[in-house]
Short mmCIF file of C-alpha atoms in Angstrom, two decimals:
data_model
loop_
_atom_site.label_atom_id
_atom_site.label_comp_id
_atom_site.label_asym_id
_atom_site.label_seq_id
_atom_site.Cartn_x
_atom_site.Cartn_y
_atom_site.Cartn_z
CA UNK A 1 61.99 103.55 82.09
CA UNK A 2 60.46 100.09 82.56
CA UNK A 3 63.08 98.62 80.23
CA UNK A 4 65.93 100.07 82.30
CA UNK A 5 64.47 98.75 85.56
CA UNK A 6 63.86 95.32 84.01
CA UNK A 7 67.42 95.24 82.65
CA UNK A 8 68.85 96.23 86.05
CA UNK A 9 66.87 93.44 87.72
CA UNK A 10 68.05 90.94 85.11
CA UNK A 11 71.68 91.98 85.55
CA UNK A 12 71.50 91.87 89.34
CA UNK A 13 69.89 88.44 89.32
CA UNK A 14 72.23 87.13 86.64
CA UNK A 15 75.31 87.80 88.75
CA UNK A 16 74.41 85.28 91.45
CA UNK A 17 76.30 82.01 91.22
CA UNK A 18 74.42 79.37 89.28
CA UNK A 19 75.36 75.78 88.58
CA UNK A 20 74.85 73.66 85.50
CA UNK A 21 75.59 74.25 81.84
CA UNK A 22 71.94 74.93 81.09
CA UNK A 23 72.11 78.09 83.20
CA UNK A 24 75.58 79.23 82.09
CA UNK A 25 75.95 82.50 80.25
CA UNK A 26 78.62 83.16 77.65
CA UNK A 27 79.96 85.94 79.92
CA UNK A 28 80.80 83.59 82.82
CA UNK A 29 84.34 84.14 84.11
CA UNK A 30 86.63 83.48 87.06
CA UNK A 31 88.40 86.18 89.09
CA UNK A 32 91.73 85.07 90.60
CA UNK A 33 93.19 87.26 93.36
CA UNK A 34 97.00 87.30 93.12
CA UNK A 35 97.35 90.84 94.52
CA UNK A 36 98.80 89.85 97.88
CA UNK A 37 95.84 91.46 99.66
CA UNK A 38 92.19 90.61 100.40
CA UNK A 39 89.46 92.05 98.18
CA UNK A 40 86.42 93.19 100.14
CA UNK A 41 84.09 94.13 97.27
CA UNK A 42 83.75 93.28 93.58
CA UNK A 43 81.27 95.11 91.39
CA UNK A 44 80.37 94.16 87.82
CA UNK A 45 78.04 96.44 85.87
CA UNK A 46 77.03 96.79 82.25
CA UNK A 47 79.50 98.99 80.35
CA UNK A 48 78.83 102.74 80.65
CA UNK A 49 76.28 102.26 83.44
CA UNK A 50 76.20 105.34 85.68
CA UNK A 51 76.26 103.28 88.87
CA UNK A 52 77.63 99.99 90.15
CA UNK A 53 75.39 96.97 90.62
CA UNK A 54 75.47 95.11 93.94
CA UNK A 55 78.69 93.73 95.40
CA UNK A 56 78.89 90.20 93.95
CA UNK A 57 80.99 88.97 96.89
CA UNK A 58 78.20 89.82 99.30
CA UNK A 59 79.54 89.40 102.83
CA UNK A 60 82.51 87.33 101.70
CA UNK A 61 86.10 88.45 101.17
CA UNK A 62 88.30 87.17 98.33
CA UNK A 63 91.64 86.49 99.98
CA UNK A 64 94.96 86.43 98.12
CA UNK A 65 95.34 83.16 96.20
CA UNK A 66 91.59 82.50 96.09
CA UNK A 67 89.27 82.63 93.10
CA UNK A 68 85.63 83.55 92.58
CA UNK A 69 83.41 82.29 89.76
CA UNK A 70 81.00 84.83 88.28
CA UNK A 71 78.00 83.45 86.40
CA UNK A 72 75.43 85.16 84.22
CA UNK A 73 72.00 84.02 83.13
CA UNK A 74 72.01 82.16 79.84
CA UNK A 75 69.64 84.80 78.40
CA UNK A 76 72.12 87.65 79.04
CA UNK A 77 73.37 89.03 75.70
CA UNK A 78 75.56 91.98 76.77
CA UNK A 79 79.27 91.31 76.29
CA UNK A 80 80.88 94.56 77.51
CA UNK A 81 81.03 95.02 81.29
CA UNK A 82 82.88 97.24 83.76
CA UNK A 83 84.44 95.88 86.95
CA UNK A 84 85.56 97.52 90.18
CA UNK A 85 87.44 95.82 93.01
CA UNK A 86 87.88 97.32 96.47
CA UNK A 87 90.65 96.22 98.81
CA UNK A 88 90.01 95.83 102.53
CA UNK A 89 91.82 99.17 103.11
CA UNK A 90 89.41 101.03 100.79
CA UNK A 91 91.73 101.40 97.79
CA UNK A 92 90.14 100.39 94.48
CA UNK A 93 90.81 99.56 90.84
CA UNK A 94 88.43 99.83 87.87
CA UNK A 95 88.36 98.24 84.41
CA UNK A 96 86.03 99.54 81.70
CA UNK A 97 84.65 97.67 78.71
CA UNK A 98 85.76 94.12 79.55
CA UNK A 99 84.49 91.85 76.78
CA UNK A 100 83.29 88.99 78.96
CA UNK A 101 82.17 87.02 75.90
CA UNK A 102 85.90 86.59 75.15
CA UNK A 103 87.31 86.38 78.70
CA UNK A 104 87.11 83.24 80.82
CA UNK A 105 89.56 84.26 83.56
CA UNK A 106 90.85 87.51 85.05
CA UNK A 107 93.95 87.23 87.23
CA UNK A 108 94.40 90.36 89.34
CA UNK A 109 97.90 91.43 90.36
CA UNK A 110 99.15 94.44 92.30
CA UNK A 111 102.46 96.07 91.41
CA UNK A 112 104.15 97.32 94.58
CA UNK A 113 106.48 99.67 92.65
CA UNK A 114 103.77 101.45 90.67
CA UNK A 115 100.82 100.97 93.04
CA UNK A 116 98.71 99.74 90.12
CA UNK A 117 96.40 96.73 90.04
CA UNK A 118 96.42 94.95 86.68
CA UNK A 119 94.20 92.26 85.21
CA UNK A 120 95.63 89.50 83.05
CA UNK A 121 92.95 88.00 80.80
CA UNK A 122 92.59 84.49 79.45
#
């Protein structure tokens, strides 16, 4: 139980923005909002976690055309993460098992015809 609590604390603290290469984790990535709508919440949690970690945007909103840099602690070793975004109207989209060790940028797009939010990886 201690290990789970310690891991949760490490993950929560690792998601805060940090500057400098010495603090950069291999999972660092940029989210680009090209959906046409503001994103109110973004959650990133370790793959297969039963709950979402804290909203990494905090009180901010990621407007269309803006980007957000997500940084992890250098000591973080987990590569597979899940992500959930919530629009300002409450609609949401979820991606499971993103290999953030291989992704440097996620560009989010919303398809008006299908009503589906997609994520293009780089």
